[in-house]
Coordinates of C-alpha atoms in Angstrom, one line a residue:
Chain A
X1458 CA 17.0 -14.9 -25.8
X1459 CA 14.0 -13.6 -24.0
X1460 CA 10.6 -12.5 -25.3
X1461 CA 8.6 -9.6 -23.9
X1462 CA 5.1 -8.4 -24.4
X1463 CA 3.8 -5.1 -23.2
X1464 CA 0.1 -5.5 -23.8
X1465 CA -1.6 -2.2 -23.7
X1466 CA -5.2 -1.1 -24.4
X1467 CA -4.3 0.4 -27.7
X1468 CA -1.2 -1.5 -28.8
X1469 CA 0.9 -4.6 -28.1
X1470 CA 4.6 -3.8 -28.0
X1471 CA 6.7 -7.0 -28.4
X1472 CA 10.5 -7.4 -28.1
X1473 CA 13.2 -9.9 -27.9
X1474 CA 16.3 -9.2 -25.8
X1475 CA 18.0 -10.1 -22.6
X1476 CA 17.8 -9.5 -18.8
X1477 CA 20.2 -6.6 -19.0
X1478 CA 17.4 -4.7 -20.8
X1479 CA 19.1 -4.9 -24.2
X1480 CA 16.4 -5.0 -26.9
X1481 CA 17.4 -6.8 -30.1
X1482 CA 14.3 -6.5 -32.1
X1483 CA 10.9 -4.9 -31.6
X1484 CA 7.4 -5.3 -33.1
X1485 CA 4.2 -3.5 -32.6
X1486 CA 0.6 -4.3 -33.4
X1487 CA -2.8 -2.7 -32.6
X1488 CA -4.9 -4.1 -29.8
X1489 CA -8.1 -5.1 -31.6
X1490 CA -9.4 -8.5 -30.8
X1491 CA -7.4 -11.6 -29.7
X1492 CA -8.1 -13.5 -32.9
X1493 CA -6.4 -10.7 -34.9
X1494 CA -3.7 -9.4 -32.5
X1495 CA -2.3 -12.6 -31.1
X1496 CA -1.4 -14.3 -34.3
X1497 CA 0.8 -11.3 -35.3
X1498 CA 2.5 -11.5 -31.9
X1499 CA 3.1 -15.3 -32.2
X1500 CA 4.5 -14.9 -35.7
X1501 CA 7.0 -12.3 -34.5
X1502 CA 8.3 -14.5 -31.7
X1503 CA 8.5 -17.6 -33.9
X1504 CA 11.4 -16.0 -35.7
X1505 CA 13.6 -16.1 -32.6
X1506 CA 14.9 -18.9 -30.3
X1507 CA 13.2 -17.5 -27.2
X1508 CA 13.6 -19.4 -23.9
X1509 CA 10.9 -17.6 -21.9
X1510 CA 8.3 -14.9 -22.4
X1511 CA 7.3 -12.1 -20.0
X1512 CA 4.0 -10.4 -20.3
X1513 CA 3.0 -7.1 -18.8
X1514 CA -0.7 -6.8 -19.5
X1515 CA -3.5 -4.3 -19.2
X1516 CA -6.0 -5.5 -16.7
X1517 CA -7.6 -6.5 -14.5
X1518 CA -5.9 -9.8 -14.8
X1519 CA -5.6 -12.8 -12.5
X1520 CA -2.1 -13.1 -11.1
X1521 CA -2.9 -15.5 -8.3
X1522 CA -1.2 -18.7 -9.2
X1523 CA -3.5 -20.7 -7.0
X1524 CA -6.5 -19.5 -8.8
X1525 CA -8.2 -21.6 -11.5
X1526 CA -8.3 -18.5 -13.7
X1527 CA -4.6 -17.6 -13.3
X1528 CA -3.1 -16.1 -16.4
X1529 CA -6.4 -14.6 -17.7
X1530 CA -7.6 -11.1 -18.4
X1531 CA -10.7 -10.8 -16.2
X1532 CA -13.2 -8.0 -16.0
X1533 CA -11.8 -5.6 -18.5
X1534 CA -14.2 -3.2 -20.3
X1535 CA -12.5 -4.4 -23.5
X1536 CA -15.0 -7.2 -23.8
X1537 CA -13.3 -9.1 -26.6
X1538 CA -10.4 -9.7 -24.3
X1539 CA -12.4 -10.8 -21.3
X1540 CA -11.4 -14.3 -20.2
X1541 CA -8.6 -14.4 -22.7
X1542 CA -6.1 -17.1 -21.6
X1543 CA -3.0 -15.1 -22.0
X1544 CA -0.5 -17.4 -20.3
X1545 CA -1.9 -20.6 -21.7
X1546 CA -2.0 -19.3 -25.2
X1547 CA 1.8 -18.5 -25.1
X1548 CA 2.7 -21.6 -23.2
X1549 CA 1.0 -23.7 -25.8
X1550 CA 2.5 -21.8 -28.8
X1551 CA 6.1 -21.8 -27.5
X1552 CA 6.4 -24.4 -24.7
X1553 CA 8.6 -22.1 -22.6
X1554 CA 8.1 -20.5 -19.1
X1555 CA 5.8 -17.5 -19.2
X1556 CA 5.9 -14.7 -16.7
X1557 CA 2.7 -12.7 -16.2
X1558 CA 1.9 -9.5 -14.4
X1559 CA 0.2 -6.2 -14.9
X1560 CA 1.8 -3.7 -17.3
X1561 CA 2.4 -1.3 -14.5
X1562 CA 4.0 -4.0 -12.3
X1563 CA 6.3 -4.8 -15.2
X1564 CA 7.2 -1.2 -15.5
X1565 CA 7.9 -1.0 -11.7
X1566 CA 10.1 -4.0 -12.0
X1567 CA 12.0 -2.5 -15.0
X1568 CA 12.5 0.8 -13.1
X1569 CA 13.6 -0.9 -9.9
X1570 CA 16.2 -3.1 -11.6
X1571 CA 17.4 -0.9 -14.4
X1572 CA 15.8 2.5 -14.2
X1573 CA 15.2 5.4 -11.8
X1574 CA 15.0 3.2 -8.7
X1575 CA 18.0 1.0 -9.6
X1576 CA 19.6 -0.3 -6.4
X1577 CA 16.5 0.3 -4.3
X1578 CA 14.4 -2.6 -3.0
X1579 CA 11.2 -0.4 -3.1
X1580 CA 9.5 1.8 -5.6
X1581 CA 6.2 2.8 -7.0
X1582 CA 5.6 3.3 -10.7
X1583 CA 2.5 5.2 -11.8
X1584 CA 1.3 5.8 -15.3
X1585 CA -1.0 8.7 -16.0
X1586 CA -2.4 8.3 -19.5
X1587 CA -5.6 7.0 -21.0
X1588 CA -6.0 5.4 -17.6
X1589 CA -4.1 5.6 -14.3
X1590 CA -2.4 2.6 -12.9
X1591 CA 0.4 1.8 -10.6
X1592 CA 2.7 -1.1 -9.8
X1593 CA 5.0 -1.4 -6.8
X1594 CA 8.1 -3.2 -5.6
X1595 CA 8.1 -3.9 -1.9
X1596 CA 11.2 -5.4 -0.3
X1597 CA 12.5 -6.4 -3.8
X1598 CA 9.3 -8.2 -4.8
X1599 CA 6.3 -7.2 -7.0
X1600 CA 3.5 -6.2 -4.7
X1601 CA 0.8 -8.8 -4.8
X1602 CA -1.8 -9.9 -2.3
X1603 CA -5.3 -11.1 -2.9
X1604 CA -4.8 -9.6 -6.4
X1605 CA -2.7 -7.0 -8.0
X1606 CA -3.1 -3.3 -7.0
X1607 CA -5.7 -1.1 -8.6
X1608 CA -4.3 2.2 -7.3
X1609 CA -5.7 4.3 -10.1
X1610 CA -9.2 4.1 -8.6
X1611 CA -8.6 5.6 -5.2
X1612 CA -10.8 8.4 -4.1
X1613 CA -9.5 12.0 -4.0
X1614 CA -11.1 15.2 -2.8
X1615 CA -12.3 17.6 -5.4
X1616 CA -10.4 20.7 -6.3
X1617 CA -12.6 23.6 -5.2
X1618 CA -12.8 24.9 -8.8
X1619 CA -13.6 21.6 -10.4
X1620 CA -17.2 21.0 -11.4
X1621 CA -16.4 18.2 -13.8
X1622 CA -18.5 15.1 -13.0
X1623 CA -15.7 12.5 -13.6
X1624 CA -15.3 9.8 -16.2
X1625 CA -14.8 6.5 -14.4
X1626 CA -17.7 4.2 -15.2
X1627 CA -17.3 2.5 -11.8
X1628 CA -16.6 5.4 -9.4
X1629 CA -17.2 8.6 -11.5
X1630 CA -14.8 10.9 -9.7
X1631 CA -12.1 8.6 -8.4
X1632 CA -8.5 9.5 -9.3
X1633 CA -8.7 8.0 -12.8
X1634 CA -12.1 9.6 -13.3
X1635 CA -10.8 13.0 -12.6
X1636 CA -7.1 13.0 -13.7
X1637 CA -6.6 10.5 -16.6
X1638 CA -6.2 11.8 -20.2
X1639 CA -9.9 11.4 -21.2
X1640 CA -11.0 13.3 -18.1
X1641 CA -8.7 16.2 -18.9
X1642 CA -10.0 16.3 -22.5
X1643 CA -13.7 16.2 -21.5
X1644 CA -13.3 18.7 -18.7
X1645 CA -11.3 21.3 -20.7
X1646 CA -12.8 20.6 -24.1
X1647 CA -9.5 19.8 -25.8
X1648 CA -6.7 17.1 -25.7
X1649 CA -3.9 17.7 -23.3
X1650 CA -1.4 18.5 -26.1
X1651 CA -3.6 21.5 -27.0
X1652 CA -3.8 22.8 -23.4
X1653 CA -0.1 23.2 -22.8
X1654 CA -0.3 27.0 -22.2
X1655 CA -3.2 26.8 -19.8
X1656 CA -1.5 26.5 -16.4
X1657 CA -4.7 25.9 -14.5
X1658 CA -5.1 22.6 -16.3
X1659 CA -1.8 21.3 -15.0
X1660 CA -2.1 22.9 -11.6
X1661 CA -5.3 21.0 -11.1
X1662 CA -3.8 17.8 -12.5
X1663 CA -0.9 18.1 -10.0
X1664 CA -3.4 18.7 -7.2
X1665 CA -5.1 15.4 -7.8
X1666 CA -1.9 13.4 -8.3
X1667 CA -0.4 14.9 -5.2
X1668 CA -3.4 13.7 -3.2
X1669 CA -3.0 10.2 -4.6
X1670 CA 0.8 10.3 -3.9
X1671 CA 0.0 11.3 -0.3
X1672 CA -2.2 8.2 0.1
X1673 CA 0.3 5.9 -1.6
X1674 CA 3.2 7.2 0.6
X1675 CA 1.2 6.8 3.8
X1676 CA 0.3 3.3 2.9
X1677 CA 3.4 2.0 1.2
X1678 CA 6.2 4.4 2.0
X1679 CA 8.0 3.7 -1.3
X1680 CA 11.7 4.6 -1.6
X1681 CA 11.2 6.2 -5.0
X1682 CA 8.1 7.3 -7.0
X1683 CA 8.3 7.2 -10.8
X1684 CA 5.6 9.0 -12.8
X1685 CA 5.2 8.0 -16.4
X1686 CA 2.5 8.0 -19.1
X1687 CA 1.5 10.6 -21.7
X1688 CA 0.1 13.1 -19.2
X1689 CA 3.3 13.3 -17.3
X1690 CA 5.1 14.5 -20.4
X1691 CA 3.7 17.9 -19.3
X1692 CA 6.5 18.7 -16.9
X1693 CA 4.3 21.4 -15.3
X1694 CA 2.5 18.6 -13.5
X1695 CA 5.6 17.8 -11.5
X1696 CA 5.9 21.4 -10.4
X1697 CA 2.3 21.3 -9.2
X1698 CA 2.9 18.1 -7.3
X1699 CA 6.0 19.5 -5.7
X1700 CA 3.9 22.4 -4.5
X1701 CA 0.8 20.5 -3.3
X1702 CA 2.3 17.4 -1.7
X1703 CA 4.1 19.2 1.1
X1704 CA 1.0 21.3 1.8
X1705 CA -1.0 18.1 2.2
X1706 CA 1.5 16.1 4.3
X1707 CA 2.2 19.2 6.4
X1708 CA 5.5 17.9 7.8
X1709 CA 3.9 14.8 9.3
X1710 CA 6.5 12.6 7.8
X1711 CA 10.0 13.3 6.5
X1712 CA 10.6 12.6 2.9
X1713 CA 13.7 12.9 0.6
X1714 CA 14.0 16.0 -1.5
X1715 CA 10.9 15.8 -3.7
X1716 CA 12.6 16.5 -7.0
X1717 CA 14.8 13.4 -6.4
X1718 CA 12.0 11.4 -4.9
X1719 CA 9.3 11.9 -7.5
X1720 CA 10.8 11.5 -10.9
X1721 CA 10.3 10.5 -14.5
X1722 CA 11.1 7.0 -15.6
X1723 CA 14.8 6.3 -16.0
X1724 CA 14.0 4.0 -18.9
X1725 CA 11.7 6.5 -20.6
X1726 CA 9.1 4.8 -22.7
X1727 CA 10.9 1.4 -22.3
X1728 CA 10.0 0.8 -18.6
X1729 CA 7.2 -1.6 -19.5
X1730 CA 8.9 -3.6 -22.2
X1731 CA 12.1 -3.8 -20.2
X1732 CA 10.2 -5.0 -17.2
X1733 CA 8.5 -7.6 -19.3
X1734 CA 12.0 -8.9 -20.3
X1735 CA 12.7 -9.2 -16.6
X1736 CA 9.5 -11.0 -16.0
X1737 CA 10.6 -13.5 -18.7
X1738 CA 13.9 -13.9 -17.0
X1739 CA 12.3 -14.5 -13.6
X1740 CA 10.1 -17.1 -15.2
X1741 CA 13.1 -18.8 -16.6
X1742 CA 14.9 -18.8 -13.3
X1743 CA 11.9 -20.1 -11.5
X1744 CA 11.5 -22.9 -13.9
X1745 CA 15.0 -23.9 -13.0
X1746 CA 16.3 -23.4 -16.6
X1747 CA 19.6 -21.6 -17.0
X1748 CA 19.7 -18.9 -19.5
Chain B
X91 CA 12.5 -17.3 26.9
X92 CA 11.5 -14.2 24.9
X93 CA 10.6 -10.7 26.2
X94 CA 8.0 -8.5 24.5
X95 CA 7.0 -4.9 24.9
X96 CA 3.9 -3.4 23.5
X97 CA 4.7 0.3 24.0
X98 CA 1.5 2.3 23.7
X99 CA 0.7 5.9 24.3
X100 CA -1.0 5.3 27.6
X101 CA 0.6 2.1 28.8
X102 CA 3.5 -0.3 28.3
X103 CA 2.4 -3.9 28.3
X104 CA 5.3 -6.2 28.9
X105 CA 5.4 -10.0 28.7
X106 CA 7.7 -13.0 28.7
X107 CA 6.8 -16.0 26.7
X108 CA 7.7 -17.9 23.6
X109 CA 7.2 -17.8 19.8
X110 CA 4.1 -20.0 20.0
X111 CA 2.4 -17.0 21.5
X112 CA 2.4 -18.5 25.0
X113 CA 2.6 -15.8 27.6
X114 CA 4.2 -16.8 30.9
X115 CA 4.1 -13.6 32.8
X116 CA 2.8 -10.1 32.2
X117 CA 3.5 -6.6 33.5
X118 CA 2.0 -3.2 32.8
X119 CA 3.1 0.3 33.6
X120 CA 1.8 3.8 32.6
X121 CA 3.5 5.6 29.8
X122 CA 4.7 8.8 31.5
X123 CA 8.3 9.8 30.7
X124 CA 11.2 7.5 29.8
X125 CA 13.0 8.1 33.1
X126 CA 10.0 6.8 35.0
X127 CA 8.5 4.1 32.7
X128 CA 11.7 2.4 31.4
X129 CA 13.2 1.4 34.8
X130 CA 10.0 -0.4 35.7
X131 CA 10.2 -2.3 32.4
X132 CA 13.8 -3.2 32.9
X133 CA 13.2 -4.4 36.4
X134 CA 10.4 -6.7 35.2
X135 CA 12.6 -8.3 32.5
X136 CA 15.6 -8.7 34.8
X137 CA 13.7 -11.4 36.7
X138 CA 13.8 -13.7 33.6
X139 CA 16.5 -15.4 31.5
X140 CA 15.4 -13.6 28.3
X141 CA 17.3 -14.3 25.1
X142 CA 15.8 -11.6 22.9
X143 CA 13.3 -8.7 23.2
X144 CA 10.7 -7.6 20.7
X145 CA 9.3 -4.1 20.8
X146 CA 6.2 -2.9 19.1
X147 CA 6.1 0.8 19.7
X148 CA 3.9 3.8 19.2
X149 CA 5.4 6.1 16.7
X150 CA 6.6 7.6 14.5
X151 CA 9.8 5.6 14.9
X152 CA 12.8 5.0 12.8
X153 CA 12.8 1.4 11.6
X154 CA 15.4 1.9 8.8
X155 CA 18.4 -0.1 9.9
X156 CA 20.7 1.9 7.7
X157 CA 19.7 5.2 9.3
X158 CA 21.8 6.8 12.1
X159 CA 18.6 7.2 14.1
X160 CA 17.5 3.6 13.8
X161 CA 15.7 2.3 16.9
X162 CA 14.5 5.7 18.1
X163 CA 11.1 7.2 18.6
X164 CA 11.1 10.3 16.3
X165 CA 8.6 13.1 15.8
X166 CA 6.0 12.0 18.3
X167 CA 3.7 14.6 19.9
X168 CA 4.6 13.0 23.2
X169 CA 7.7 15.2 23.6
X170 CA 9.3 13.4 26.5
X171 CA 9.7 10.4 24.3
X172 CA 11.0 12.2 21.3
X173 CA 14.5 10.9 20.3
X174 CA 14.2 8.1 22.9
X175 CA 16.8 5.4 22.1
X176 CA 14.5 2.5 22.4
X177 CA 16.6 -0.2 20.9
X178 CA 19.9 1.0 22.3
X179 CA 18.5 1.2 25.8
X180 CA 17.4 -2.4 25.9
X181 CA 20.5 -3.7 24.1
X182 CA 22.6 -2.1 26.7
X183 CA 20.5 -3.3 29.6
X184 CA 20.2 -6.9 28.5
X185 CA 22.9 -7.6 25.8
X186 CA 20.4 -9.6 23.7
X187 CA 19.1 -9.1 20.2
X188 CA 16.3 -6.5 20.0
X189 CA 13.5 -6.5 17.4
X190 CA 11.8 -3.2 16.8
X191 CA 8.8 -2.2 14.8
X192 CA 5.6 -0.2 15.1
X193 CA 2.9 -1.4 17.5
X194 CA 0.6 -2.0 14.6
X195 CA 3.2 -3.8 12.5
X196 CA 3.7 -6.1 15.5
X197 CA 0.0 -6.7 15.8
X198 CA -0.2 -7.5 12.0
X199 CA 2.7 -10.0 12.5
X200 CA 0.9 -11.6 15.4
X201 CA -2.4 -11.9 13.5
X202 CA -0.7 -13.3 10.4
X203 CA 1.2 -16.0 12.2
X204 CA -1.1 -16.9 15.0
X205 CA -4.4 -15.0 14.6
X206 CA -7.1 -14.3 12.1
X207 CA -4.8 -14.3 9.1
X208 CA -2.9 -17.5 10.1
X209 CA -1.7 -19.3 7.1
X210 CA -1.9 -16.3 4.8
X211 CA 1.2 -14.4 3.6
X212 CA -0.7 -11.1 3.5
X213 CA -2.9 -9.1 5.9
X214 CA -3.6 -5.7 7.1
X215 CA -4.2 -4.9 10.8
X216 CA -5.8 -1.6 11.6
X217 CA -6.4 -0.2 15.1
X218 CA -9.1 2.4 15.7
X219 CA -8.8 3.8 19.1
X220 CA -7.1 7.0 20.5
X221 CA -5.5 7.1 17.1
X222 CA -5.7 5.2 13.9
X223 CA -2.8 3.1 12.7
X224 CA -2.2 0.1 10.5
X225 CA 0.5 -2.5 9.9
X226 CA 0.7 -4.9 7.0
X227 CA 2.2 -8.2 6.0
X228 CA 3.1 -8.3 2.3
X229 CA 4.3 -11.6 0.9
X230 CA 5.2 -12.8 4.4
X231 CA 7.2 -9.8 5.5
X232 CA 6.3 -6.7 7.5
X233 CA 5.7 -3.9 5.1
X234 CA 8.5 -1.4 5.1
X235 CA 10.0 1.0 2.6
X236 CA 11.4 4.4 3.1
X237 CA 9.8 4.2 6.5
X238 CA 6.9 2.4 8.1
X239 CA 3.3 3.0 7.0
X240 CA 1.3 5.9 8.5
X241 CA -2.1 4.8 7.1
X242 CA -4.2 6.5 9.7
X243 CA -3.6 9.8 8.1
X244 CA -4.9 9.2 4.7
X245 CA -7.5 11.6 3.4
X246 CA -11.2 10.7 3.2
X247 CA -14.2 12.5 1.8
X248 CA -16.6 14.0 4.3
X249 CA -19.9 12.4 5.2
X250 CA -22.6 14.8 3.9
X251 CA -24.0 15.3 7.4
X252 CA -20.6 15.8 9.1
X253 CA -19.7 19.4 10.0
X254 CA -17.1 18.5 12.6
X255 CA -13.8 20.2 11.8
X256 CA -11.5 17.3 12.5
X257 CA -9.0 16.7 15.3
X258 CA -5.7 15.9 13.6
X259 CA -3.1 18.5 14.4
X260 CA -1.4 17.9 11.1
X261 CA -4.2 17.3 8.6
X262 CA -7.4 18.4 10.5
X263 CA -9.9 16.1 8.8
X264 CA -7.8 13.1 7.7
X265 CA -9.1 9.6 8.6
X266 CA -7.7 9.8 12.2
X267 CA -8.9 13.4 12.5
X268 CA -12.5 12.3 11.7
X269 CA -12.8 8.8 13.0
X270 CA -10.5 8.1 16.0
X271 CA -11.9 8.0 19.5
X272 CA -11.2 11.6 20.4
X273 CA -12.9 12.8 17.2
X274 CA -16.0 10.8 18.0
X275 CA -16.1 12.2 21.5
X276 CA -15.6 15.8 20.3
X277 CA -18.1 15.6 17.5
X278 CA -20.9 13.9 19.4
X279 CA -20.2 15.4 22.9
X280 CA -19.7 12.1 24.7
X281 CA -17.3 9.2 24.7
X282 CA -18.1 6.3 22.4
X283 CA -19.2 4.1 25.3
X284 CA -22.0 6.5 26.1
X285 CA -23.1 6.6 22.4
X286 CA -23.9 3.0 21.9
X287 CA -27.6 3.6 21.2
X288 CA -27.0 6.3 18.6
X289 CA -26.8 4.4 15.4
X290 CA -25.9 7.5 13.3
X291 CA -22.6 7.7 15.2
X292 CA -21.6 4.2 14.1
X293 CA -23.0 4.5 10.7
X294 CA -20.8 7.6 10.1
X295 CA -17.8 5.8 11.6
X296 CA -18.3 2.9 9.2
X297 CA -18.6 5.4 6.3
X298 CA -15.1 6.8 7.1
X299 CA -13.5 3.4 7.7
X300 CA -15.0 1.9 4.6
X301 CA -13.5 4.7 2.6
X302 CA -10.1 4.0 4.1
X303 CA -10.4 0.3 3.5
X304 CA -11.3 1.0 -0.2
X305 CA -8.0 2.9 -0.5
X306 CA -6.0 0.2 1.3
X307 CA -7.5 -2.5 -0.8
X308 CA -6.8 -0.7 -4.1
X309 CA -3.2 -0.1 -3.0
X310 CA -2.2 -3.3 -1.1
X311 CA -4.8 -5.9 -2.0
X312 CA -4.5 -7.6 1.4
X313 CA -5.7 -11.2 1.8
X314 CA -7.4 -10.4 5.1
X315 CA -8.3 -7.2 7.0
X316 CA -8.3 -7.2 10.7
X317 CA -9.9 -4.3 12.6
X318 CA -9.0 -3.9 16.3
X319 CA -8.9 -1.1 18.8
X320 CA -11.4 0.2 21.3
X321 CA -13.8 1.8 18.7
X322 CA -14.1 -1.5 16.9
X323 CA -15.6 -3.1 20.0
X324 CA -18.8 -1.4 18.7
X325 CA -19.8 -4.2 16.3
X326 CA -22.3 -1.9 14.6
X327 CA -19.3 -0.3 12.8
X328 CA -18.6 -3.6 11.0
X329 CA -22.2 -3.6 9.8
X330 CA -21.8 -0.1 8.5
X331 CA -18.5 -1.0 6.7
X332 CA -20.1 -4.1 5.1
X333 CA -22.8 -1.7 3.8
X334 CA -20.7 1.2 2.5
X335 CA -17.6 -0.7 1.1
X336 CA -19.5 -2.5 -1.7
X337 CA -21.2 0.8 -2.6
X338 CA -17.9 2.5 -2.9
X339 CA -16.1 -0.2 -4.8
X340 CA -19.1 -0.8 -7.0
X341 CA -18.0 -4.2 -8.3
X342 CA -14.8 -2.9 -9.7
X343 CA -12.9 -5.6 -8.0
X344 CA -13.9 -9.0 -6.7
X345 CA -13.4 -9.6 -3.0
X346 CA -14.0 -12.5 -0.6
X347 CA -17.2 -12.5 1.3
X348 CA -16.9 -9.3 3.4
X349 CA -17.8 -10.9 6.8
X350 CA -14.9 -13.3 6.3
X351 CA -12.6 -10.8 4.8
X352 CA -12.9 -7.9 7.3
X353 CA -12.8 -9.3 10.8
X354 CA -11.9 -8.7 14.4
X355 CA -8.5 -9.8 15.7
X356 CA -8.1 -13.5 16.2
X357 CA -5.8 -12.8 19.2
X358 CA -8.2 -10.3 20.7
X359 CA -6.3 -7.7 22.8
X360 CA -3.2 -9.8 22.6
X361 CA -2.4 -9.2 18.9
X362 CA 0.3 -6.5 19.7
X363 CA 2.0 -8.3 22.6
X364 CA 2.0 -11.6 20.7
X365 CA 3.4 -9.9 17.7
X366 CA 6.1 -8.4 19.9
X367 CA 7.1 -11.9 21.0
X368 CA 7.4 -12.8 17.4
X369 CA 9.6 -9.8 16.8
X370 CA 11.8 -11.0 19.5
X371 CA 12.0 -14.5 18.0
X372 CA 12.9 -13.0 14.6
X373 CA 15.6 -10.9 16.2
X374 CA 17.0 -14.1 17.8
X375 CA 17.0 -16.0 14.5
X376 CA 18.6 -13.1 12.7
X377 CA 21.3 -12.9 15.2
X378 CA 22.0 -16.6 14.5
X379 CA 21.2 -17.6 18.0
X380 CA 19.2 -20.8 18.5
X381 CA 16.4 -20.5 21.0

């Protein structure tokens, strides 16, 4: 049995299951401070004979195994979680192998093995919600280099009708600063769910995401792009992306049919937790322990 | 003995050598039309007992082995070369394994194995010259997905003092349209080599390249960035990049010391041809033929 944690900025989703993505039991707890949240998580897993744990975490985190701070949450604005020893905490509590990556890399893994990119050795998973983040599978492996990707903060050009200043505390009007949920709410004066009828909102949203996709495609050339997160529940955004992306690329490169290429998660809201189960399974295999 | 071709838009550089990067003989011919250029190249290699050929080519090219047009130059503006069967031509002429990738991916491979990124499993090689292109090594492998990267065409924001319209026939003011050699020449009315004393030229150049590097870093997180090509011979551009990049990233992510992280090619002008030798060696190994 495998344990999985999808550690998000608002809640921790925990599950036990197996590497086929089957979830046997689930548990959820608010992300407050480690001293409160983590004991609940440990208590949940203690009930099961888990052989490994996979963690897909909000970030930034240190995923570089050669680093002294490997397995930690690093410079997050959620100060209570800064320097939290995520991997060590669970290794100590359970004495099992622990897989650790970003929440979006976990989701990308889930989608590539069991979801919309099943059978492909390359995909990009992007979440557009309270923040914007992305994970990628490149030639069958989770993309990692010096650190993990931070694709949500790339720069985009402003929509000509957009005078909103941007919400990112680091870059003001980067992609996340202009297109994540809180930016939509501040720009238009209402939460996205109350703006469904206002087509200009979703047209502009698609304009920004299409620009980001253009950059990602030119750099990574993924075989499939999966767009999840609360904002992407507004299917009008896909329509806007399908309109703007070809205008931007202007036939410079040939892509598959966009409605097959840029899609919703095949695993729905389970991409992250399923990917975390797969991270657990990989950790088990790496440790040389049969499941 | 291995054969290598660095197929550029103005010249073909050919060499015979080995996988240590040792070059025994070199040959160079202008890139005119395939009927003229290719026979010279074949004649050069016929003099040597080559066991494999590696080709690093200008593009776009088809590098997807499952594609019916694998091994061809595709939608290049150099119309005489469109649909040229690069791999097939050399397989037929020499009956040896042929490795095939973009010129910049070849250079990235050369730099990662024998150059400035030696010992690292990740790097990004960017050339800024008549065009702008980039190749990347991710977890030890050449980055490839649906196709090869086309990073030179990402969008950047305009410098506030720049009124130049941009030179890219597809995207007007993308990175290549604003920062490649021909754009510098058209904007400032003289070739780069005659603008050495004008610091505003190189400051603006660094402004655009720093923006591009920001995007590449956020997406790929390379362990080393290598900047080659004629424009980068103006070392002032590095100074401008080291100034603008930290302003743009604004401490959002931690990077190595920039002067160690963003560097000139360790192999100098030989990055591409050396990488092509390595492509040949990989093709040989893949074919199961000992060298």
